Short mmCIF file of C-alpha atoms in Angstrom, two decimals:
data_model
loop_
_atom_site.label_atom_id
_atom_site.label_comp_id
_atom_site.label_asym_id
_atom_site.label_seq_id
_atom_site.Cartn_x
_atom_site.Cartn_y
_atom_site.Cartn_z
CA UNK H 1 -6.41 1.63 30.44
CA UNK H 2 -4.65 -0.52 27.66
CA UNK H 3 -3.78 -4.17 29.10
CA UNK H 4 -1.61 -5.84 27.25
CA UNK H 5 0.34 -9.52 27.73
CA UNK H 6 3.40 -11.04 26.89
CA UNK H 7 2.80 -14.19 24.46
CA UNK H 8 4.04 -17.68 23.39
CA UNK H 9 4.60 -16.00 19.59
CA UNK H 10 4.12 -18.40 16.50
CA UNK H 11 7.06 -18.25 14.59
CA UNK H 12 8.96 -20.23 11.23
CA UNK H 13 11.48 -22.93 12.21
CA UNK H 14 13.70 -21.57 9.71
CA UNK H 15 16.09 -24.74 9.39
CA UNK H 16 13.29 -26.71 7.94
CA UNK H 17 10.99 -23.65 6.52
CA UNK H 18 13.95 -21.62 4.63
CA UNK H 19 15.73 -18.26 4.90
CA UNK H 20 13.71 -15.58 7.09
CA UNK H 21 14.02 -12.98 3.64
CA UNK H 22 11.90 -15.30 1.83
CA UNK H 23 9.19 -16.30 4.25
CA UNK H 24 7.88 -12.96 5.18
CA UNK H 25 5.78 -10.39 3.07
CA UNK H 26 4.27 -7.19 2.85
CA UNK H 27 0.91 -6.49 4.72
CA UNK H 28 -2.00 -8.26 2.67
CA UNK H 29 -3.43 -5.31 0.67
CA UNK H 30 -0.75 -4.15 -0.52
CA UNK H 31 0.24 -7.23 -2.52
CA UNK H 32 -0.97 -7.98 -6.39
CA UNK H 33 -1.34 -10.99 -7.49
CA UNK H 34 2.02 -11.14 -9.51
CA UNK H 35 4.04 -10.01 -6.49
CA UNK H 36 1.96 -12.63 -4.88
CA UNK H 37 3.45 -15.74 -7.29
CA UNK H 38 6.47 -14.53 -7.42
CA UNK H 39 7.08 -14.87 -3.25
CA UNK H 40 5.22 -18.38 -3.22
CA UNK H 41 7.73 -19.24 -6.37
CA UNK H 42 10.59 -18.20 -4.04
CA UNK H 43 9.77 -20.42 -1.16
CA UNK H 44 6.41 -22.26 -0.66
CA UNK H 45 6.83 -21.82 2.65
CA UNK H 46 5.80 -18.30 2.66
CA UNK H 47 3.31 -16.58 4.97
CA UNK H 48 1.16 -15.09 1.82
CA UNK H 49 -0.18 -18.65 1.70
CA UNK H 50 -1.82 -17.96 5.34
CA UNK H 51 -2.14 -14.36 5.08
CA UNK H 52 -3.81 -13.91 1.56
CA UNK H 53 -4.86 -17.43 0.43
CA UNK H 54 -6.84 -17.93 -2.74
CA UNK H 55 -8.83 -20.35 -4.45
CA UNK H 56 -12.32 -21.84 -4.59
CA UNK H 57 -11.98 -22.23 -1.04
CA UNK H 58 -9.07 -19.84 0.35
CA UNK H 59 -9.91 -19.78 4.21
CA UNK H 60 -10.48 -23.59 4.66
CA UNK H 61 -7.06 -23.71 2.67
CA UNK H 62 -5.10 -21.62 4.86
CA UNK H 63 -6.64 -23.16 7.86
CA UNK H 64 -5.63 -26.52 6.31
CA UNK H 65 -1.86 -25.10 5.55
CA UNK H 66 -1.61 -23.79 8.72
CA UNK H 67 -2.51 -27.04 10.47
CA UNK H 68 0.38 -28.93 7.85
CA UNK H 69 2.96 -26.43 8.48
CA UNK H 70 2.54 -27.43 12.72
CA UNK H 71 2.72 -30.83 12.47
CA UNK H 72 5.60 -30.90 9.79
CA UNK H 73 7.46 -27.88 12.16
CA UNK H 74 7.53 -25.39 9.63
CA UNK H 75 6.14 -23.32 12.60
CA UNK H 76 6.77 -23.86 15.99
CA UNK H 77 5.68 -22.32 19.06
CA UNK H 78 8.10 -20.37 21.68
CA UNK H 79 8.49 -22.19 24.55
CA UNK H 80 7.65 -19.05 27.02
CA UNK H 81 5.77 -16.01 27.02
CA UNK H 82 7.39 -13.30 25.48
CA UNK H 83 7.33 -9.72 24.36
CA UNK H 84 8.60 -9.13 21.35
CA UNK H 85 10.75 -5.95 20.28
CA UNK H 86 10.73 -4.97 16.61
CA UNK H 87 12.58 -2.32 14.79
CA UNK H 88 12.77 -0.73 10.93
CA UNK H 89 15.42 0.68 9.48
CA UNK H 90 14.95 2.55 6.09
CA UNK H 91 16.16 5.50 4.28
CA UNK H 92 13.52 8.04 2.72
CA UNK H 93 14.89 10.88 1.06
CA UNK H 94 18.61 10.14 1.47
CA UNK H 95 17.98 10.40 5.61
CA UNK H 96 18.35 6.78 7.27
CA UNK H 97 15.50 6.59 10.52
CA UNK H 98 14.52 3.71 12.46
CA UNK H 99 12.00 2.87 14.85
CA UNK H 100 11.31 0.36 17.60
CA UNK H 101 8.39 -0.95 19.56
CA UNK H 102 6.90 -4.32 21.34
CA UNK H 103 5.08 -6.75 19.71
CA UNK H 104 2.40 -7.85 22.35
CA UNK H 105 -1.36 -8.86 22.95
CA UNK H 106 -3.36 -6.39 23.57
CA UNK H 107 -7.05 -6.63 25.47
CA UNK H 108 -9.91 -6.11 23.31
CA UNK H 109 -11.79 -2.97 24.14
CA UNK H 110 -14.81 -1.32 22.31
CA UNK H 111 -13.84 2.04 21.10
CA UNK H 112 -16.63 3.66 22.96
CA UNK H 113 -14.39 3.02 26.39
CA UNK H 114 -11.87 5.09 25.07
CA UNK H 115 -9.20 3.05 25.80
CA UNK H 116 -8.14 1.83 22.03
CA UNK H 117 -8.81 4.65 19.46
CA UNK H 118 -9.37 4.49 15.45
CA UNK H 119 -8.75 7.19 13.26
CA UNK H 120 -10.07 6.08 10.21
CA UNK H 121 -12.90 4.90 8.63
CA UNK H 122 -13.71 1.21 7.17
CA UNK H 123 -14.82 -1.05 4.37
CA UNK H 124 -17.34 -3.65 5.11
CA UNK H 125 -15.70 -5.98 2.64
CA UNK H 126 -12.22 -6.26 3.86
CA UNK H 127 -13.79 -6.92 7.25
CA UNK H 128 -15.65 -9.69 6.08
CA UNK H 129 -12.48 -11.42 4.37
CA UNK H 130 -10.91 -11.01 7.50
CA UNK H 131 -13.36 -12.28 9.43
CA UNK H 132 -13.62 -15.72 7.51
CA UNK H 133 -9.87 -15.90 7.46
CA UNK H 134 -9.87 -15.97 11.81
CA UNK H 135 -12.92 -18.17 11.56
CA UNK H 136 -10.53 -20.93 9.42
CA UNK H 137 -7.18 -20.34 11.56
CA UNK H 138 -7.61 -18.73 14.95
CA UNK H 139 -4.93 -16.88 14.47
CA UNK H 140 -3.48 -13.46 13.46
CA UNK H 141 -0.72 -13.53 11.27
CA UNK H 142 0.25 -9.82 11.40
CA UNK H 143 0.32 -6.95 13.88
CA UNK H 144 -2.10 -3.85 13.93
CA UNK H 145 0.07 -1.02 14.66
CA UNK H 146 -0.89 1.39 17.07
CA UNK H 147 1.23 4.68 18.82
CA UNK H 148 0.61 5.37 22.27
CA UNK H 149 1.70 8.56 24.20
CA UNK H 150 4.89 8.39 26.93
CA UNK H 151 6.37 11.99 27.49
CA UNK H 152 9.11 10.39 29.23
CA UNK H 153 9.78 8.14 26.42
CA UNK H 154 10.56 5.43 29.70
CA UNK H 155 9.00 2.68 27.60
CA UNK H 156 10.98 3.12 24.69
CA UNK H 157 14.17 3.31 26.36
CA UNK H 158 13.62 0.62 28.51
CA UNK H 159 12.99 -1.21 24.27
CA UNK H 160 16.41 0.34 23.76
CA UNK H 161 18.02 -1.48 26.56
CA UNK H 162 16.55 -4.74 26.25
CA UNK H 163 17.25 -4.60 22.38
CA UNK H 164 21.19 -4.23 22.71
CA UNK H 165 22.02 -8.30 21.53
CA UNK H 166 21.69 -9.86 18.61
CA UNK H 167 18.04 -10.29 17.84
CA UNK H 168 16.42 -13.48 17.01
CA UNK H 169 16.10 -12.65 13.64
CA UNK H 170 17.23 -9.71 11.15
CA UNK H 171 16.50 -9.34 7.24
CA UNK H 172 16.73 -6.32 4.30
CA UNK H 173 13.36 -6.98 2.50
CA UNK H 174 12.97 -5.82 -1.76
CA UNK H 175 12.38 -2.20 -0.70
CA UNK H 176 15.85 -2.11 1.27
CA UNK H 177 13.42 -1.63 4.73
CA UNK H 178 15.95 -3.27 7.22
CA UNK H 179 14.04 -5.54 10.22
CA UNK H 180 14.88 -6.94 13.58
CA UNK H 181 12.92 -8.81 16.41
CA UNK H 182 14.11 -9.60 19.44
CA UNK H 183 12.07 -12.09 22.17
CA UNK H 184 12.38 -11.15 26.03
CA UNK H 185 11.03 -13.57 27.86
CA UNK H 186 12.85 -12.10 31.21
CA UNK H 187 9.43 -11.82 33.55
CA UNK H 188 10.61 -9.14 35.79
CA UNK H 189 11.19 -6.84 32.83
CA UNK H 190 7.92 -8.08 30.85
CA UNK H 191 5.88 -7.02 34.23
CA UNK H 192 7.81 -3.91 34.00
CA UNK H 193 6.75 -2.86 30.53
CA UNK H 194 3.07 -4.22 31.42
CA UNK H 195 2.75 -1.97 34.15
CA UNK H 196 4.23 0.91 32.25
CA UNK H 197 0.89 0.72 29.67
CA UNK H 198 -1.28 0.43 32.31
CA UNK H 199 -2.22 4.36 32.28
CA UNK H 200 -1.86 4.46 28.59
CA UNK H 201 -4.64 5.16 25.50
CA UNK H 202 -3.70 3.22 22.13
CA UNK H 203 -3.98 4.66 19.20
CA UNK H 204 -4.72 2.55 16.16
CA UNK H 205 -2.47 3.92 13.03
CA UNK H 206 -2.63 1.38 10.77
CA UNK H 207 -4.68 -1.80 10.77
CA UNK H 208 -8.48 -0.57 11.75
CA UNK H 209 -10.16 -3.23 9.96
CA UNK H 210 -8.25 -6.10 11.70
CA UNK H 211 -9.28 -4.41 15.05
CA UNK H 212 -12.60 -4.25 14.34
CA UNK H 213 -12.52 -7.96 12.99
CA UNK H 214 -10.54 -8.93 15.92
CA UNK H 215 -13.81 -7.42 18.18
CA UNK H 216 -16.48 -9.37 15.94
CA UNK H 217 -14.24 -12.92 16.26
CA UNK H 218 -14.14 -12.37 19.98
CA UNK H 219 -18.04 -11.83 20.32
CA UNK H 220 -18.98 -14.26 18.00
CA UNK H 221 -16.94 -16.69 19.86
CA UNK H 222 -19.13 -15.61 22.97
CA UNK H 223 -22.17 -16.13 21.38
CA UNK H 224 -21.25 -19.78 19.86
CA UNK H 225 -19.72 -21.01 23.30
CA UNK H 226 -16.39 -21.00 21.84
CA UNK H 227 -12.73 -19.78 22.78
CA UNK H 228 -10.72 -19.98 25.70
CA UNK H 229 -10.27 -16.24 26.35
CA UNK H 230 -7.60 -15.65 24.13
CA UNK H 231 -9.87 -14.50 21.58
CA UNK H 232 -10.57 -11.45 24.15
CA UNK H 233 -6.75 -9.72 22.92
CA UNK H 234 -5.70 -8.95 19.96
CA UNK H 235 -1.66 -9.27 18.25
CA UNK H 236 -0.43 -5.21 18.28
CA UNK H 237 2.76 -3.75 17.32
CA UNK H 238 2.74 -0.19 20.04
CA UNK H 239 5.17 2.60 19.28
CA UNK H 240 5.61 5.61 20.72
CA UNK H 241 3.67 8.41 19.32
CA UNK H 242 7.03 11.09 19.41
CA UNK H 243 9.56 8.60 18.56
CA UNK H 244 11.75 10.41 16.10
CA UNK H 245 11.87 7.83 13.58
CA UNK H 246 8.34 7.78 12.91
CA UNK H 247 7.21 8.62 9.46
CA UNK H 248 3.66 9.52 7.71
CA UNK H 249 3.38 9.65 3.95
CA UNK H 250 0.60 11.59 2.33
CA UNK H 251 -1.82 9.88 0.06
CA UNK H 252 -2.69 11.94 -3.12
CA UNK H 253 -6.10 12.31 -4.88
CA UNK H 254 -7.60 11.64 -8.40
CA UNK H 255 -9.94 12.97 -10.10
CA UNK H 256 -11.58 10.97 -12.63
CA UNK H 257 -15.11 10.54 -14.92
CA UNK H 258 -16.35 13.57 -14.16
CA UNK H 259 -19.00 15.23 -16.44
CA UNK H 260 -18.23 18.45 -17.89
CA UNK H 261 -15.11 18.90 -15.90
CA UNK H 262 -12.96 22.10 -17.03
CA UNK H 263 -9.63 22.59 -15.43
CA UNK H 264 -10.37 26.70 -15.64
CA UNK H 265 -13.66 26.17 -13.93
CA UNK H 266 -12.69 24.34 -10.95
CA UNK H 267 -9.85 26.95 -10.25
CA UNK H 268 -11.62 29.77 -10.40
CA UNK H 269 -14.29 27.67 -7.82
CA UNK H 270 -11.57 27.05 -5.47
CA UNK H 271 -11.14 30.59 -5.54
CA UNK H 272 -13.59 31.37 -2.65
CA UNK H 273 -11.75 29.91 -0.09
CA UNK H 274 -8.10 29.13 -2.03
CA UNK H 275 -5.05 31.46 -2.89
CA UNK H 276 -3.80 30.48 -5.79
CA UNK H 277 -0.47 30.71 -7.21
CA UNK H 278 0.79 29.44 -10.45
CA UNK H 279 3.87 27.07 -11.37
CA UNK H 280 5.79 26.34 -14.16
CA UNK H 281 8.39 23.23 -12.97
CA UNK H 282 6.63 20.30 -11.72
CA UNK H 283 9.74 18.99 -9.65
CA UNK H 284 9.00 21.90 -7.27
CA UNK H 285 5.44 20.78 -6.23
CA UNK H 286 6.96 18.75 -3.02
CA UNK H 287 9.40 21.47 -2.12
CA UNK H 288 7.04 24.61 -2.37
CA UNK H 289 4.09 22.00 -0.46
CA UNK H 290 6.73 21.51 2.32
CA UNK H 291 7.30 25.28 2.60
CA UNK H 292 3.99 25.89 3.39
CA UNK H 293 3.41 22.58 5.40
CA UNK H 294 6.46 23.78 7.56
CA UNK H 295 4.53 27.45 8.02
CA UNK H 296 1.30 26.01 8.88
CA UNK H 297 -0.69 26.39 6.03
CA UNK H 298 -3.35 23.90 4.61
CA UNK H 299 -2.49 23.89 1.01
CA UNK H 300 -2.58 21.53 -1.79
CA UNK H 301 -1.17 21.41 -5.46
CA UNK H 302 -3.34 20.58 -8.06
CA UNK H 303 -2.61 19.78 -11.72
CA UNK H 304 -4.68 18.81 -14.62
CA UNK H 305 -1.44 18.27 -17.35
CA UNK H 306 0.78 20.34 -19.47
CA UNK H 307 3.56 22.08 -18.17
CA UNK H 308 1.56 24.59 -15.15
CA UNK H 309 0.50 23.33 -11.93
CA UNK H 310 -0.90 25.07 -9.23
CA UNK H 311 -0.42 25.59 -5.64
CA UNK H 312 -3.80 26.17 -3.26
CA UNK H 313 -3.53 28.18 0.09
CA UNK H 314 -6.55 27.92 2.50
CA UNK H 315 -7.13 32.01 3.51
CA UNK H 316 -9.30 31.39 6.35
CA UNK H 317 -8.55 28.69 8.75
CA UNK H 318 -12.04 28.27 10.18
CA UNK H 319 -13.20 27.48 6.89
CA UNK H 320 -14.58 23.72 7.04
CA UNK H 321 -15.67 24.91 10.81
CA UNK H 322 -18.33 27.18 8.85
CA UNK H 323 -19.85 24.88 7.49
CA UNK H 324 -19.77 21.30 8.97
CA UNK H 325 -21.00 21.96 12.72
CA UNK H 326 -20.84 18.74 13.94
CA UNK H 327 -17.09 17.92 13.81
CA UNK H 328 -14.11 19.28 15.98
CA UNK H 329 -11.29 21.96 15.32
CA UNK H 330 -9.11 19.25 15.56
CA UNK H 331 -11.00 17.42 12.70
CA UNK H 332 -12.14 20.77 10.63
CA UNK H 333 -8.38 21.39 10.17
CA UNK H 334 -6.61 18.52 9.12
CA UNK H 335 -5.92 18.65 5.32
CA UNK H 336 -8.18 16.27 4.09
CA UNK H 337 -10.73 17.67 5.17
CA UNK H 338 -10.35 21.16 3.81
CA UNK H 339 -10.10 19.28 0.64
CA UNK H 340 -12.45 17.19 0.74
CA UNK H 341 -14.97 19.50 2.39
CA UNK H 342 -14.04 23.10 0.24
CA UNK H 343 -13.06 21.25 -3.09
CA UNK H 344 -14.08 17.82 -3.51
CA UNK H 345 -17.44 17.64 -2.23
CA UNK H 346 -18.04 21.31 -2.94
CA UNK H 347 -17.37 22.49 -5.88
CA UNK H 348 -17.12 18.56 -7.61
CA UNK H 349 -19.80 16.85 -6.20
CA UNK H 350 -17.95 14.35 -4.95
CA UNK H 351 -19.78 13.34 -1.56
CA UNK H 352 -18.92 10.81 1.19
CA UNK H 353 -20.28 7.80 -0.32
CA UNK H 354 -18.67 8.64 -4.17
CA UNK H 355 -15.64 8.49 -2.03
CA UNK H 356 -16.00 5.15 -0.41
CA UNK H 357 -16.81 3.66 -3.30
CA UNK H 358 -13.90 5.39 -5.30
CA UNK H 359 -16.44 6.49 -7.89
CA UNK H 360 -14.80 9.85 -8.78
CA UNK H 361 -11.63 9.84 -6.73
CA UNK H 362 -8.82 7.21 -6.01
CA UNK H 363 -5.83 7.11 -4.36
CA UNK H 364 -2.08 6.73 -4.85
CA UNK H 365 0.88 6.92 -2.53
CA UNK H 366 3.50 8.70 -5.13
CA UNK H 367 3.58 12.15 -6.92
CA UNK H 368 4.83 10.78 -9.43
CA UNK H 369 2.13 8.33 -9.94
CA UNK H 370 -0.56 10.95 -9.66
CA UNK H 371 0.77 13.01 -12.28
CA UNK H 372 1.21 10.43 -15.01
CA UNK H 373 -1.90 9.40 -14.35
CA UNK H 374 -3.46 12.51 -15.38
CA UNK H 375 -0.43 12.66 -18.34
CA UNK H 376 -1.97 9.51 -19.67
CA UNK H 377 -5.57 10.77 -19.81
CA UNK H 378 -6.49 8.11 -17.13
CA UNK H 379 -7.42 11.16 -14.97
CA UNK H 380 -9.01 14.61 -15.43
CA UNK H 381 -6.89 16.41 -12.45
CA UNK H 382 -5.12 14.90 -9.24
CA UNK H 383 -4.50 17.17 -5.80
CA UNK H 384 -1.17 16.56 -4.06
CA UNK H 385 -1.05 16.60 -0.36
CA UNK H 386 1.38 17.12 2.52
CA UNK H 387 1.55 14.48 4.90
CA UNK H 388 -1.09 14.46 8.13
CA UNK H 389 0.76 15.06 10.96
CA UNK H 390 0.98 12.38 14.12
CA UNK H 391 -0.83 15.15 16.69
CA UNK H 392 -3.63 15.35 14.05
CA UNK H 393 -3.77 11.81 14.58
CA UNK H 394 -3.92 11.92 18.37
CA UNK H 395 -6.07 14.96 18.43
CA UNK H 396 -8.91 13.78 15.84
CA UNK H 397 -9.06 10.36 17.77
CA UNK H 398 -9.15 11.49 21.19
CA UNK H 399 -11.94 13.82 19.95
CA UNK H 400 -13.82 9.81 19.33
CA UNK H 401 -14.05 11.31 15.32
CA UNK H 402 -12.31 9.31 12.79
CA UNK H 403 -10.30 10.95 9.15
CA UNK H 404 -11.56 10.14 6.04
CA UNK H 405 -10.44 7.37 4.59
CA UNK H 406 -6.92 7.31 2.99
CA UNK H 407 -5.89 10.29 5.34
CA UNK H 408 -2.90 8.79 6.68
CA UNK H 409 0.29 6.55 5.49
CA UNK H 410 3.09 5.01 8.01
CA UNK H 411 6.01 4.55 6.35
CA UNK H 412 7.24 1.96 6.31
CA UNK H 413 4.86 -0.84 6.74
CA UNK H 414 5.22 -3.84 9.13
CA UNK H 415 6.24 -6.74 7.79
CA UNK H 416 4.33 -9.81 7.98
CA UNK H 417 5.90 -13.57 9.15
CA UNK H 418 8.39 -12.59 11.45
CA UNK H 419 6.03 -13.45 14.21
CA UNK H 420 2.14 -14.86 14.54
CA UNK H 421 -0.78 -14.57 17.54
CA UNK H 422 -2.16 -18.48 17.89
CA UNK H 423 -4.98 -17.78 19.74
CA UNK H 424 -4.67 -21.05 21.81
#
């Protein structure tokens, strides 16, 4: 199963690089351009200038960088192989939760083997930037995080244990997201944990398009007679899949450009398969969505502006199973699907490809985002969702399916910086 190693982690020399807070970052695709200037403007040193470099010439630049910031010391290498332990502390809702897992290389492994799992699709573009950007450095700069399943929970406690110091480094990022690393380099305990993933699946929860660029790099260092086998593992962040801190988001839809949309019509479409109840107070959609996420039910809210919104309740639960034939039960009932299957595609028009290409629909993390959006006329309607839950995760990908895109959101993300994969 999944084979993973301990590593000689690239990490800043913070004495001549600056303060950890301002030398680490957000994952890549999350950043805008502003947020961008505003880290470099706080330290030059920061990892966005490896990690999303621009220009006429942005991968041959960070390549270039990356070279400077060795032989100046702004990075050094650790001295022994390590696995790293990482935590994040954060408060959602007025409830504090953490999490912990290792930081380690992982071995490359087609999905077809079964051994690392995806769970949602990709876009052939951000694999391509990626791509380039290994090409230039040989290195990864940030973890793909993946949840792997321990009934036992022996891995995590033995995290717990080794994690009791001071770790090597510990900062409150802009979003108040608290994060620690620790480095064990002890080799008893690093066989230990190695051993313990030996029987263990991987499943990929945020970071699919690294993984599969991580798989093309490796090959197409095979092919060009290049590499010296590190190429063949990839840098992973593993968690277990029932740790209690663990927190998915949902990600809402919009609806937008569509011809001859009416509000009154696509209700009374959604009708066939949808109970449909009527609201008043908009600051109730997430509490009446979590009643009826915590009974079960595959329901969505769906508002088109004023002062009503609308709360749909799937009747039959076999549904999407009538229809597409192809998929699982475990696929056919996660939440996107009912909506994108009984609503979206159905009664819109939106297909699979509109999607991709965000034609008709985009996405947005917050309610509140999704509703002003149609408040501002920027949108026709938007659909609310409750969050997917981790077994839908674990069930879809063990079923070798993947969710449609945008189906799932880890809160928080992994921060970038803290430590790197030289593939060397």
């Amino acid at each position: 199963m999944a084979e993973i190693r301990a590593f000689k982690g690239l990490r800043f020399d913070t004495e001549k690089a600056g303060t950890i807070e301002t030398l680490v970052c957000p994952p890549y695709d999350i950043i805008s351009e502003e947020q961008r200037q505003q880290y470099l403007k706080e330290n030059e040193n920061n990892i966005i200038r490896l990690e999303l470099p621009k220009g006429e010439t942005p991968y041959q630049t960070a390549g270039n960088t990356l070279n400077d910031w060795l032989n100046k010391g702004i990075l050094k290498r650790d001295s022994e192989d390590s696995i790293y332990i990482y935590e994040e502390e954060f408060t959602v809702g007025g409830i504090t939760r953490s999490f912990k897992g290792c930081i380690v290389r992982v071995k490359l492994e087609e999905f077809s083997k079964g051994i690392v799992l995806p769970h949602e699709e990709t876009l052939s573009k951000a694999k391509e930037d990626r791509f380039n950007l290994m090409k230039a450095t040989n290195c990864n700069f940030s973890q793909i995080y993946s949840l792997f399943m321990d009934p036992e929970h022996e891995i995590t406690s033995r995290l717990d244990t080794l994690s009791i110091d001071t770790p090597v480094n510990c900062l409150t990022d802009n979003d108040g997201v608290t994060h620690r690393l620790w480095a064990i380099t002890d080799k008893s305990e690093i066989e230990a944990i190695s051993k313990a993933f030996a029987d263990k699946k991987l499943y990929i929860a945020d970071g699919h398009h690294r993984y599969e660029t991580a798989l093309n790099y490796r090959n197409y260092c095979r092919e060009n007679g290049i590499g010296n086998g590190a190429e063949d593992y990839v840098m992973m962040m593993l968690v277990d899949m029932e740790h209690p801190g663990l927190l998915v988001l949902p990600t809402h839809r919009i609806v937008k450009g569509l011809a001859d949309f009416d509000a009154d019509t696509a209700l009374d479409k959604c009708r066939e398969y949808f109970d449909i109840s009527e609201y008043s107070d908009k600051s109730a959609i997430e509490t009446e969505l979590k009643k009826l996420y915590d009974n079960g039910e595959k329901a969505f809210a769906f508002y088109s502006g004023g002062d009503k919104w609308y709360s749909l309740v799937l009747r039959e639960k076999g549904a999407v199973s009538s229809i597409i034939k192809d998929k699982s039960e475990s696929w056919c009932g996660l939440d996107v699907s009912v909506l994108h299957t009984l609503i979206l595609e159905r009664n819109f028009g939106i297909d699979a490809e509109n999607m991709a290409k965000q034609i008709n629909l985009t996405y947005v993390k917050k309610l509140e985002d999704a509703i002003s959006c149609v408040d501002r006329g920027e949108a026709q309607c938007c659909f609310i969702l409750n969050p997917t839950r981790v077994t839908e995760i674990r069930d879809v990908a063990a079923a070798g399916e993947k969710m449609p895109q945008k189906s799932t959101y880890f809160y928080p993300k992994l921060i970038t910086g803290l430590v790197m994969n030289q593939l060397s």
